Amino acid sequence: MSETEIFDVVVIGSGAAGAMAALRARDQGLSVLIVEKAHKFGGTSATSGGVMWIPNHNLNNEGDSREQALDYLDSLCKDVKQRDRLEAYVDEAPRMLRYLSSTGVQVIAANWPDYFPDKPGARADRSIICPTFDGRQLGDDRYPLMREQYNRFKLFGRYAMDLTETFALMARSKGWRKTVVNILRRYWLDRGTRKLSHRDRRFTQGAALMGQIYKQLFDRGVELRMDTKLETLRTDSTGSVTGVEVSNYGRAYEIGARHGVVLAAGGFEWNQALRDRFYPVPGLTRHSSTPEDANRGEALIAAEKLGASTEFTEQGWWIPTMTLPMPGASNFHEIHQAAFDVGRPHSVCVNRNGVRFVDEATGYDSFGQAMVDDQLKTGANMPCWLVFDATFRDKFSAGGLMPSIVTPDRKIPSDWWDHYLFRADTLDALAAKIKVPVDALKRTVAKMNDYARTGVDPEFGRGGNIYDQFFGDATVKPNPCLGPIAKAPFYAVPINNGDLGTKGGLRADARARVLDQAGKPIPNLYAAGNCSGNPFGSVYPGAGGTIGPALTFGYVAANDIAVRSGNARAAAE
């Protein structure tokens, strides 16, 4: 192995966890290499909403505290066995955020309720976002190489939108037409960028976060090696990890790591064999909303060969999704998230027995867990059905189906009807089309119409807390999440239990060290992000509950490596 192929730290994966580990390690004076198997960098994080759940961050959430955050998490995280890892997250996440800000990355606290707002210690200010970033600051040769956000996060599949713009258009709130005009104007007046790429130079949401971090990484000279896949972890006679074997277009070679390898390569949601092994209801890889065929669990498999243990692998970061053909290429499909659509007024979700099974406006992870539970109980879920009327159709999206003001029925391709999207003039006819018992569906809709009149859902409490209401329609009274399903025609789309990745993975301790079957650290091996078990167990506490821990334990791993190597610089910052 040549000297040029030895680094202090080798990071596997270029998403939030890997990027943070690399940035912090470099600022601790360590040489770092990031290895990414894809043709583009930024990982799933770059395609995400880019939100970080950070308790007690003190940007403007006066009154939050370590104790309050732990009260909230303790009320939820009943299956967590590593209490010190949970506490490490609460302690280290604010330090990570202060460090991130100190590097020049801009962050903003959002007014976003925790996903369980009725639990003790819940707040509405723990989710952190990043403002829009000019992607061309990465350099004109690099800006097109960051993984691009999905069409579902763009206006008309092309124009970048930040979260404020996205929510304004989703709800058609006051001024939404002006928002559309401004987005189009920005894009087409940027003639210099249009000569380089179709991609919008405005990096928003997850791309804004990752763009800012990679600006710092590239400014520091950190090497990023794409098209390079982890094959195996290398060890010495004592069992310490000494490096990795990787491959690039079939050429295998080794890279040494003097002080540590950080596994940050995402989860295993695109590996059907691992889903079948771990999940009680496996679902299909193609229902995932993460980059297609990207996260296949190579890092988990490599670490298991060294005796690494796992945790929480039966859980995903669930989110309801639906499938539509790709525009202009009907033999190919796109997955569309329906996280907030399933809880809009004038709609209901039912299993294949025509029966409700969840508060549809609940957090998307809780919605997915309810799908799993109902499938195990009834065998009639996954997919379930989102049923809605013409009022809903006019105003709201249903996964990839845009409101009728954007995509009227006459513009929907003929091959979509009765395959991806169902429509009928009566509930009886709709039930017959989707093979749901007619009487059961009509009873369910009749109940929902009663609930819409009273404003109270006695079955599941839909719209009964501030999180539900946050994504409701304020013009609908008395409950913004409940509206009558009464105006023909009636529609239905199948909803699958998709995911934002896997919740479980390699078992790591409070210092992000990978643990073996006996609970002892494997020397020089670390894991962060969805490659590792998350600190919350089966729970998704709030918006950013995936990226927050990914960044935090990437930061923790780098600090631990720096301390062990004698390079620690302000590690307690």
Coordinates of C-alpha atoms in Angstrom, one line a residue:
M1 CA 0.0 0.0 0.0
S2 CA 1.5 3.3 -1.0
E3 CA 2.0 6.2 1.4
T4 CA -0.3 8.4 -0.7
E5 CA -3.2 6.0 0.2
I6 CA -3.0 6.5 3.9
F7 CA -5.1 9.0 5.7
D8 CA -5.7 9.7 9.4
V9 CA -9.4 9.2 9.0
V10 CA -11.4 7.5 6.2
V11 CA -15.1 8.4 6.1
I12 CA -17.5 6.1 4.2
G13 CA -20.4 8.0 2.8
S14 CA -20.9 11.7 1.9
G15 CA -24.2 12.5 3.6
A16 CA -24.7 14.6 6.7
A17 CA -23.0 12.2 9.1
G18 CA -20.0 11.7 6.9
A19 CA -19.6 15.3 5.9
M20 CA -19.7 16.4 9.6
A21 CA -17.2 13.7 10.7
A22 CA -14.9 14.9 7.9
L23 CA -15.3 18.6 8.6
R24 CA -14.7 18.2 12.4
A25 CA -11.8 15.8 11.9
R26 CA -10.1 18.2 9.5
D27 CA -10.6 21.1 11.9
Q28 CA -8.8 18.9 14.5
G29 CA -5.8 18.7 12.3
L30 CA -6.4 15.3 10.8
S31 CA -6.1 14.2 7.2
V32 CA -9.4 13.0 5.9
L33 CA -10.7 11.2 2.9
I34 CA -14.4 10.9 2.1
V35 CA -15.4 7.8 0.0
E36 CA -18.7 7.9 -1.8
K37 CA -20.0 5.0 -4.1
A38 CA -22.4 7.2 -6.0
H39 CA -21.7 9.4 -9.0
K40 CA -22.9 12.4 -6.9
F41 CA -22.1 13.5 -3.4
G42 CA -24.3 14.7 -0.5
G43 CA -26.1 11.4 0.1
T44 CA -29.8 11.1 1.1
S45 CA -29.3 14.3 3.2
A46 CA -29.0 16.4 0.1
T47 CA -32.3 15.2 -1.2
S48 CA -34.1 15.7 2.1
G49 CA -35.9 18.6 3.8
G50 CA -32.6 19.4 5.5
V51 CA -34.1 19.8 9.0
M52 CA -32.1 19.2 12.2
W53 CA -33.9 18.3 15.5
I54 CA -31.7 20.0 18.1
P55 CA -33.0 20.4 21.7
N56 CA -31.7 23.1 23.9
H57 CA -30.0 24.9 21.0
N58 CA -30.4 28.4 22.5
L59 CA -30.7 30.1 19.1
N60 CA -34.0 31.6 20.3
N61 CA -35.6 28.8 22.3
E62 CA -35.2 30.3 25.7
G63 CA -36.7 28.1 28.3
D64 CA -35.6 24.8 26.8
S65 CA -33.1 22.8 28.8
R66 CA -31.3 19.5 29.1
E67 CA -33.9 18.4 31.7
Q68 CA -36.9 19.4 29.5
A69 CA -35.5 17.6 26.5
L70 CA -34.9 14.5 28.5
D71 CA -38.4 14.7 30.0
Y72 CA -39.7 14.7 26.4
L73 CA -37.5 11.9 25.2
D74 CA -38.0 9.8 28.3
S75 CA -41.8 9.9 27.8
L76 CA -41.3 8.4 24.3
C77 CA -38.2 6.3 24.1
K78 CA -39.2 3.3 26.1
D79 CA -37.2 0.8 24.1
V80 CA -33.8 2.6 24.4
K81 CA -31.3 0.5 26.3
Q82 CA -28.3 2.8 26.0
R83 CA -29.3 5.7 28.3
D84 CA -25.8 7.2 28.0
R85 CA -26.1 7.5 24.2
L86 CA -29.5 9.2 24.5
E87 CA -28.0 11.7 27.0
A88 CA -24.9 12.1 24.8
Y89 CA -27.2 13.2 22.0
V90 CA -29.0 15.8 24.2
D91 CA -25.6 17.1 25.4
E92 CA -23.6 17.0 22.2
A93 CA -26.3 18.2 19.7
P94 CA -26.2 21.9 20.8
R95 CA -22.4 21.8 20.9
M96 CA -22.4 20.4 17.3
L97 CA -24.7 23.2 16.2
R98 CA -22.5 25.8 17.7
Y99 CA -19.5 24.3 16.0
L100 CA -21.3 24.1 12.7
S101 CA -22.3 27.8 13.0
S102 CA -18.7 28.7 13.8
T103 CA -17.5 27.3 10.5
G104 CA -19.8 29.7 8.6
V105 CA -22.8 27.5 8.1
Q106 CA -26.0 29.6 8.6
V107 CA -28.8 28.0 10.6
I108 CA -32.3 29.2 11.6
A109 CA -34.7 28.0 14.2
A110 CA -38.1 27.0 12.7
N111 CA -41.5 27.2 14.3
W112 CA -42.2 23.4 13.9
P113 CA -44.0 21.5 16.7
D114 CA -42.4 18.3 18.1
Y115 CA -44.2 15.3 16.7
F116 CA -45.7 14.4 20.1
P117 CA -46.9 17.8 21.3
D118 CA -48.9 16.5 24.1
K119 CA -46.0 14.8 25.8
P120 CA -44.2 16.4 28.7
G121 CA -41.3 18.6 27.6
A122 CA -42.6 19.0 24.0
R123 CA -41.8 22.3 22.3
A124 CA -42.3 24.0 18.9
D125 CA -38.8 25.4 18.3
R126 CA -36.3 22.5 18.2
S127 CA -36.2 22.1 14.4
I128 CA -33.3 23.9 12.7
I129 CA -33.2 24.7 9.0
C130 CA -30.7 26.4 6.7
P131 CA -31.4 29.4 4.4
T132 CA -31.0 29.1 0.6
F133 CA -27.4 28.6 -0.5
D134 CA -25.9 29.6 -3.8
G135 CA -24.7 26.3 -5.2
R136 CA -22.2 27.8 -7.5
Q137 CA -20.1 28.8 -4.5
L138 CA -19.0 25.1 -4.6
G139 CA -17.3 25.9 -8.0
D140 CA -18.8 25.5 -11.4
D141 CA -17.2 22.1 -11.8
R142 CA -18.7 20.8 -8.5
Y143 CA -22.1 22.4 -8.2
P144 CA -23.8 20.0 -10.6
L145 CA -22.2 17.0 -8.8
M146 CA -24.1 17.4 -5.6
R147 CA -27.0 15.0 -5.5
E148 CA -30.1 16.8 -6.8
Q149 CA -33.4 17.0 -5.0
Y150 CA -36.3 15.0 -6.3
N151 CA -38.8 16.5 -8.7
R152 CA -41.4 16.3 -5.9
F153 CA -39.4 19.0 -4.1
K154 CA -39.4 21.3 -7.1
L155 CA -42.0 23.4 -8.8
F156 CA -42.9 21.7 -12.1
G157 CA -40.0 19.3 -11.5
R158 CA -37.4 22.0 -12.3
Y159 CA -37.5 25.0 -10.0
A160 CA -36.0 24.9 -6.5
M161 CA -38.3 25.8 -3.6
D162 CA -37.5 26.5 0.1
L163 CA -39.8 25.1 2.8
T164 CA -41.8 28.3 3.1
E165 CA -42.5 28.3 -0.7
T166 CA -43.3 24.6 -0.6
F167 CA -45.8 24.9 2.1
A168 CA -47.4 28.1 0.5
L169 CA -47.9 26.2 -2.7
M170 CA -49.1 23.0 -1.0
A171 CA -51.9 24.9 0.8
R172 CA -52.4 27.5 -1.9
S173 CA -52.1 30.1 0.9
K174 CA -52.5 33.9 0.2
G175 CA -50.0 35.1 -2.3
W176 CA -49.1 31.7 -3.8
R177 CA -49.4 32.9 -7.4
K178 CA -46.9 35.6 -6.8
T179 CA -44.6 33.0 -5.2
V180 CA -44.8 31.0 -8.4
V181 CA -44.0 34.0 -10.6
N182 CA -41.0 34.9 -8.4
I183 CA -39.6 31.3 -8.6
L184 CA -39.9 31.3 -12.4
R185 CA -38.4 34.7 -12.7
R186 CA -35.4 33.9 -10.5
Y187 CA -34.6 30.8 -12.5
W188 CA -34.8 32.2 -16.1
L189 CA -33.1 35.5 -15.4
D190 CA -30.1 33.5 -14.2
R191 CA -28.7 33.2 -17.7
G192 CA -25.1 32.5 -16.6
T193 CA -26.1 29.4 -14.7
R194 CA -28.5 28.2 -17.5
K195 CA -25.4 28.0 -19.8
L196 CA -23.8 25.6 -17.3
S197 CA -26.7 23.3 -16.3
H198 CA -30.5 23.0 -16.1
R199 CA -30.0 22.8 -12.3
D200 CA -31.2 25.8 -10.2
R201 CA -28.3 27.5 -8.5
R202 CA -30.6 28.0 -5.5
F203 CA -29.8 25.1 -3.2
T204 CA -32.7 24.8 -0.8
Q205 CA -33.8 22.4 2.0
G206 CA -31.3 19.5 2.3
A207 CA -29.2 20.8 -0.5
A208 CA -28.8 24.1 1.3
L209 CA -27.5 22.3 4.4
M210 CA -25.1 20.0 2.5
G211 CA -24.0 22.8 0.1
Q212 CA -22.9 24.9 3.0
I213 CA -21.0 22.1 4.7
Y214 CA -19.3 21.0 1.5
K215 CA -18.3 24.6 0.9
Q216 CA -16.4 24.4 4.2
L217 CA -15.0 21.0 3.3
F218 CA -13.7 22.1 -0.1
D219 CA -12.2 25.3 1.3
R220 CA -10.3 23.1 3.8
G221 CA -8.9 20.9 1.0
V222 CA -10.7 17.7 2.1
E223 CA -10.6 15.1 -0.6
L224 CA -13.9 13.6 -1.8
R225 CA -13.6 10.4 -3.9
M226 CA -16.8 9.5 -5.8
D227 CA -17.7 6.3 -7.7
T228 CA -15.8 4.4 -5.0
K229 CA -17.5 1.6 -3.1
L230 CA -16.7 0.0 0.2
E231 CA -15.9 -3.7 -0.2
T232 CA -14.4 -4.8 3.1
L233 CA -12.9 -3.4 6.3
R234 CA -9.2 -4.2 6.9
T235 CA -7.9 -5.2 10.3
D236 CA -4.6 -6.1 11.9
S237 CA -3.8 -9.1 14.1
T238 CA -5.3 -7.4 17.2
G239 CA -8.7 -6.9 15.5
S240 CA -8.2 -3.1 15.1
V241 CA -9.5 -1.6 11.9
T242 CA -6.6 -0.3 9.8
G243 CA -8.3 0.8 6.6
V244 CA -10.7 -0.3 3.9
E245 CA -10.7 -2.1 0.6
V246 CA -12.7 -0.2 -2.0
S247 CA -13.5 -0.6 -5.7
N248 CA -13.8 1.9 -8.5
Y249 CA -15.4 0.6 -11.7
G250 CA -14.2 -2.9 -10.8
R251 CA -10.7 -1.9 -9.8
A252 CA -10.1 -2.9 -6.1
Y253 CA -7.5 -1.2 -3.9
E254 CA -6.8 -0.5 -0.3
I255 CA -6.8 2.7 1.7
G256 CA -5.2 2.9 5.1
A257 CA -6.6 4.7 8.1
R258 CA -4.2 5.6 10.9
H259 CA -6.7 6.5 13.5
G260 CA -10.2 5.6 12.4
V261 CA -12.8 4.6 9.9
V262 CA -16.2 6.3 10.2
L263 CA -19.1 4.4 8.6
A264 CA -21.7 6.9 7.5
A265 CA -23.0 5.1 4.4
G266 CA -26.7 5.2 5.2
G267 CA -29.0 2.4 5.9
F268 CA -30.2 -0.8 4.1
E269 CA -33.6 0.2 2.8
W270 CA -32.6 -0.7 -0.8
N271 CA -31.5 -4.2 0.1
Q272 CA -34.5 -6.5 -0.1
A273 CA -32.7 -9.4 1.6
L274 CA -31.9 -7.2 4.7
R275 CA -35.5 -5.9 4.8
D276 CA -36.8 -9.5 4.7
R277 CA -34.3 -10.4 7.5
F278 CA -35.1 -7.5 9.8
Y279 CA -38.6 -6.0 9.2
P280 CA -41.7 -7.7 10.6
V281 CA -43.5 -6.5 7.4
P282 CA -40.7 -6.1 4.9
G283 CA -42.3 -4.0 2.3
L284 CA -40.6 -3.4 -1.0
T285 CA -37.4 -1.5 -1.7
R286 CA -39.1 0.5 -4.5
H287 CA -41.5 2.1 -2.0
S288 CA -38.6 3.9 -0.3
S289 CA -38.3 7.6 -0.9
T290 CA -34.5 7.7 -0.7
P291 CA -32.2 7.8 -3.8
E292 CA -32.9 4.7 -5.9
D293 CA -30.7 1.7 -5.1
A294 CA -28.3 3.8 -3.1
N295 CA -28.4 2.6 0.5
R296 CA -27.9 -1.1 0.4
G297 CA -26.3 -1.7 3.7
E298 CA -22.7 -2.4 2.5
A299 CA -21.2 -0.8 5.6
L300 CA -23.5 -2.9 7.9
I301 CA -22.5 -6.1 6.1
A302 CA -18.8 -5.3 6.3
A303 CA -19.0 -4.5 10.0
E304 CA -21.0 -7.6 10.8
K305 CA -18.2 -9.7 9.3
L306 CA -16.0 -8.3 12.1
G307 CA -18.5 -9.3 14.7
A308 CA -20.4 -6.0 15.0
S309 CA -23.8 -6.0 16.7
T310 CA -27.0 -4.2 15.5
E311 CA -30.0 -2.5 17.1
F312 CA -33.4 -1.2 16.1
T313 CA -33.1 -2.9 12.7
E314 CA -36.8 -3.8 12.7
Q315 CA -37.7 -0.1 12.3
G316 CA -37.6 2.4 9.4
W317 CA -38.1 6.1 9.4
W318 CA -41.5 5.6 7.8
I319 CA -43.3 7.9 5.5
P320 CA -46.4 7.3 3.3
T321 CA -45.5 7.3 -0.4
M322 CA -47.3 6.8 -3.7
T323 CA -46.2 5.8 -7.2
L324 CA -46.7 7.5 -10.5
P325 CA -45.1 7.0 -14.0
M326 CA -42.3 9.3 -14.8
P327 CA -43.3 12.1 -17.1
G328 CA -42.4 11.3 -20.7
A329 CA -41.2 7.8 -19.7
S330 CA -44.3 5.8 -18.6
N331 CA -42.3 2.5 -18.3
F332 CA -40.4 4.1 -15.4
H333 CA -41.8 5.2 -12.0
E334 CA -41.2 7.9 -9.5
I335 CA -41.9 7.6 -5.8
H336 CA -43.8 10.6 -4.2
Q337 CA -44.0 11.4 -0.5
A338 CA -47.5 11.9 0.8
A339 CA -46.4 12.9 4.4
F340 CA -48.9 15.8 4.8
D341 CA -51.4 14.9 2.1
V342 CA -52.9 12.0 4.0
G343 CA -54.0 14.3 6.8
R344 CA -55.6 17.1 4.8
P345 CA -59.4 17.9 5.3
H346 CA -61.9 16.3 2.9
S347 CA -60.1 13.0 3.0
V348 CA -59.8 9.7 4.9
C349 CA -57.3 6.8 4.9
V350 CA -58.7 3.3 5.1
N351 CA -57.3 -0.2 4.9
R352 CA -58.5 -2.7 2.3
N353 CA -61.5 -3.5 4.6
G354 CA -62.6 0.1 4.3
V355 CA -61.8 0.8 7.9
R356 CA -59.7 3.6 9.4
F357 CA -56.6 2.7 11.4
V358 CA -54.9 5.9 12.4
D359 CA -55.1 9.7 13.0
E360 CA -54.2 10.5 9.4
A361 CA -52.7 13.9 10.4
T362 CA -50.2 12.4 12.8
G363 CA -46.5 12.5 12.2
Y364 CA -45.5 10.5 9.1
D365 CA -43.4 8.0 11.0
S366 CA -46.4 7.3 13.3
F367 CA -48.6 6.9 10.3
G368 CA -46.2 4.2 8.9
Q369 CA -46.0 2.4 12.3
A370 CA -49.8 2.3 12.3
M371 CA -49.7 0.8 8.8
V372 CA -47.3 -1.9 10.0
D373 CA -49.5 -2.6 13.1
D374 CA -52.7 -2.8 11.1
Q375 CA -51.1 -5.1 8.5
L376 CA -50.0 -7.5 11.3
K377 CA -53.5 -7.3 12.8
T378 CA -55.7 -7.5 9.7
G379 CA -53.5 -8.4 6.8
A380 CA -55.4 -5.7 4.9
N381 CA -52.9 -2.8 4.8
M382 CA -49.7 -1.9 2.9
P383 CA -51.0 -0.5 0.7
C384 CA -53.9 1.4 2.2
W385 CA -56.1 3.9 0.4
L386 CA -56.3 7.7 0.6
V387 CA -59.9 8.5 -0.4
F388 CA -60.9 12.1 -1.1
D389 CA -63.5 14.3 -2.8
A390 CA -63.5 17.0 -5.4
T391 CA -62.9 19.7 -2.8
F392 CA -59.7 18.1 -1.7
R393 CA -58.7 17.4 -5.4
D394 CA -59.1 21.1 -6.2
K395 CA -56.9 22.4 -3.4
F396 CA -54.4 19.8 -2.3
S397 CA -51.8 17.4 -3.7
A398 CA -52.1 13.7 -3.2
G399 CA -48.5 12.4 -3.4
G400 CA -47.4 13.2 -6.9
L401 CA -50.9 14.2 -8.1
M402 CA -51.0 18.0 -8.1
P403 CA -54.2 19.9 -7.3
S404 CA -56.6 20.3 -10.2
I405 CA -55.8 24.0 -10.6
V406 CA -52.3 22.8 -11.6
T407 CA -53.1 19.4 -13.1
P408 CA -56.8 19.1 -14.1
D409 CA -58.3 15.7 -14.7
R410 CA -58.3 16.3 -18.5
K411 CA -54.5 16.6 -18.4
I412 CA -53.9 13.3 -16.6
P413 CA -52.6 10.6 -18.9
S414 CA -55.2 7.9 -19.7
D415 CA -52.9 5.1 -18.5
W416 CA -53.0 6.6 -15.0
W417 CA -56.7 6.1 -14.5
D418 CA -57.8 2.9 -12.7
H419 CA -54.2 1.9 -12.2
Y420 CA -52.5 4.7 -10.2
L421 CA -55.4 7.0 -9.6
F422 CA -59.1 6.0 -9.3
R423 CA -62.2 8.2 -9.9
A424 CA -65.9 7.7 -9.7
D425 CA -69.1 9.7 -9.5
T426 CA -70.3 7.9 -6.4
L427 CA -68.7 6.2 -3.3
D428 CA -70.3 2.9 -4.4
A429 CA -68.6 3.0 -7.7
L430 CA -65.3 4.1 -6.2
A431 CA -65.4 1.2 -3.7
A432 CA -66.1 -1.2 -6.5
K433 CA -63.1 0.0 -8.5
I434 CA -60.6 -0.2 -5.6
K435 CA -62.1 -3.5 -4.3
V436 CA -63.0 -2.2 -0.9
P437 CA -66.3 -3.3 0.8
V438 CA -68.9 -0.7 -0.2
D439 CA -70.8 -0.6 3.0
A440 CA -67.7 -0.3 5.1
L441 CA -66.3 2.6 3.1
K442 CA -69.6 4.4 3.2
R443 CA -69.9 4.0 6.9
T444 CA -66.4 5.3 7.4
V445 CA -67.1 8.4 5.2
A446 CA -70.3 9.0 7.0
K447 CA -68.5 9.1 10.3
M448 CA -65.8 11.4 8.9
N449 CA -68.6 13.8 7.7
D450 CA -70.1 13.8 11.2
Y451 CA -66.6 14.5 12.7
A452 CA -66.2 17.4 10.2
R453 CA -69.4 19.0 11.5
T454 CA -68.5 18.6 15.2
G455 CA -64.8 19.2 14.8
V456 CA -64.1 16.2 17.0
D457 CA -62.7 12.8 15.9
P458 CA -63.6 10.4 18.8
E459 CA -61.8 7.5 17.2
F460 CA -58.3 8.8 16.7
G461 CA -58.3 12.5 17.7
R462 CA -57.4 13.9 14.2
G463 CA -56.7 17.6 14.4
G464 CA -56.7 17.5 18.2
N465 CA -53.2 18.8 18.8
I466 CA -50.9 21.6 17.4
Y467 CA -48.9 19.2 15.2
D468 CA -52.0 18.0 13.4
Q469 CA -53.3 21.5 13.0
F470 CA -49.9 22.8 11.7
F471 CA -50.5 21.1 8.4
G472 CA -54.3 21.5 8.3
D473 CA -56.3 24.1 6.5
A474 CA -57.0 27.2 8.6
T475 CA -60.0 28.1 6.5
V476 CA -61.8 24.8 7.4
K477 CA -63.8 25.1 10.6
P478 CA -64.2 24.0 13.3
N479 CA -61.3 21.6 12.8
P480 CA -58.6 22.4 10.2
C481 CA -57.9 18.7 9.6
L482 CA -61.5 17.6 9.1
G483 CA -63.7 18.5 6.1
P484 CA -66.7 16.7 4.7
I485 CA -66.1 14.1 1.9
A486 CA -69.2 15.0 0.0
K487 CA -68.5 16.6 -3.4
A488 CA -68.3 14.3 -6.4
P489 CA -66.4 13.0 -8.1
F490 CA -64.6 10.9 -5.5
Y491 CA -61.0 9.8 -5.8
A492 CA -58.6 7.2 -4.3
V493 CA -54.9 6.6 -4.5
P494 CA -53.0 3.6 -3.0
I495 CA -50.6 4.6 -0.2
N496 CA -47.5 2.5 0.5
N497 CA -45.4 2.4 3.6
G498 CA -42.3 4.1 2.3
D499 CA -39.3 5.4 4.3
L500 CA -36.7 8.1 4.7
G501 CA -34.2 5.3 5.5
T502 CA -33.7 2.8 8.2
K503 CA -33.9 3.6 11.9
G504 CA -31.6 0.8 13.0
G505 CA -28.1 -0.4 12.1
L506 CA -24.8 -0.9 13.8
R507 CA -24.9 -0.7 17.5
A508 CA -22.7 2.2 18.6
D509 CA -22.0 3.7 22.0
A510 CA -22.1 7.3 23.3
R511 CA -18.8 7.9 21.6
A512 CA -20.1 6.6 18.2
R513 CA -17.8 3.5 18.5
V514 CA -19.2 0.4 16.9
L515 CA -19.8 -2.4 19.4
D516 CA -19.3 -6.1 19.0
Q517 CA -21.6 -8.8 20.2
A518 CA -20.2 -8.6 23.7
G519 CA -20.8 -4.8 23.8
K520 CA -17.1 -3.9 23.5
P521 CA -15.9 -1.3 21.0
I522 CA -14.2 -2.6 17.8
P523 CA -11.0 -0.6 17.8
N524 CA -10.9 2.3 15.3
L525 CA -14.4 1.7 13.9
Y526 CA -17.1 4.3 14.2
A527 CA -20.6 4.7 12.8
A528 CA -23.0 7.6 12.5
G529 CA -26.3 8.4 10.7
N530 CA -28.6 5.7 9.4
C531 CA -25.7 3.3 9.2
S532 CA -26.0 3.1 13.0
G533 CA -28.9 2.5 15.4
N534 CA -30.5 5.9 16.2
P535 CA -30.5 7.2 19.8
F536 CA -34.3 7.3 20.0
G537 CA -35.1 3.7 19.3
S538 CA -38.4 3.3 17.5
V539 CA -39.4 7.0 18.0
Y540 CA -39.2 9.9 15.6
P541 CA -39.3 12.9 18.1
G542 CA -39.5 15.8 15.7
A543 CA -38.7 17.3 12.3
G544 CA -35.0 16.6 11.7
G545 CA -34.9 13.5 13.9
T546 CA -32.8 11.8 11.3
I547 CA -30.3 14.5 10.4
G548 CA -29.8 15.8 13.9
P549 CA -28.3 12.6 15.2
A550 CA -26.4 12.0 12.0
L551 CA -24.6 15.3 12.3
T552 CA -24.2 15.0 16.1
F553 CA -22.6 11.5 16.1
G554 CA -20.4 12.4 13.1
Y555 CA -19.2 15.2 15.2
V556 CA -18.8 13.0 18.3
A557 CA -16.8 10.4 16.3
A558 CA -14.4 13.0 15.0
N559 CA -13.8 14.3 18.5
D560 CA -13.1 10.9 19.9
I561 CA -10.7 10.1 17.1
A562 CA -9.0 13.4 17.7
V563 CA -8.6 12.7 21.4
R564 CA -7.2 9.3 20.9
S565 CA -4.7 10.5 18.2
G566 CA -3.6 13.4 20.4
N567 CA -4.9 16.0 17.9
A568 CA -7.9 17.3 19.9
R569 CA -8.4 21.0 19.4
A570 CA -11.2 22.5 21.5
A571 CA -12.9 19.1 21.6
A572 CA -15.2 20.3 24.3
E573 CA -16.5 23.2 22.3

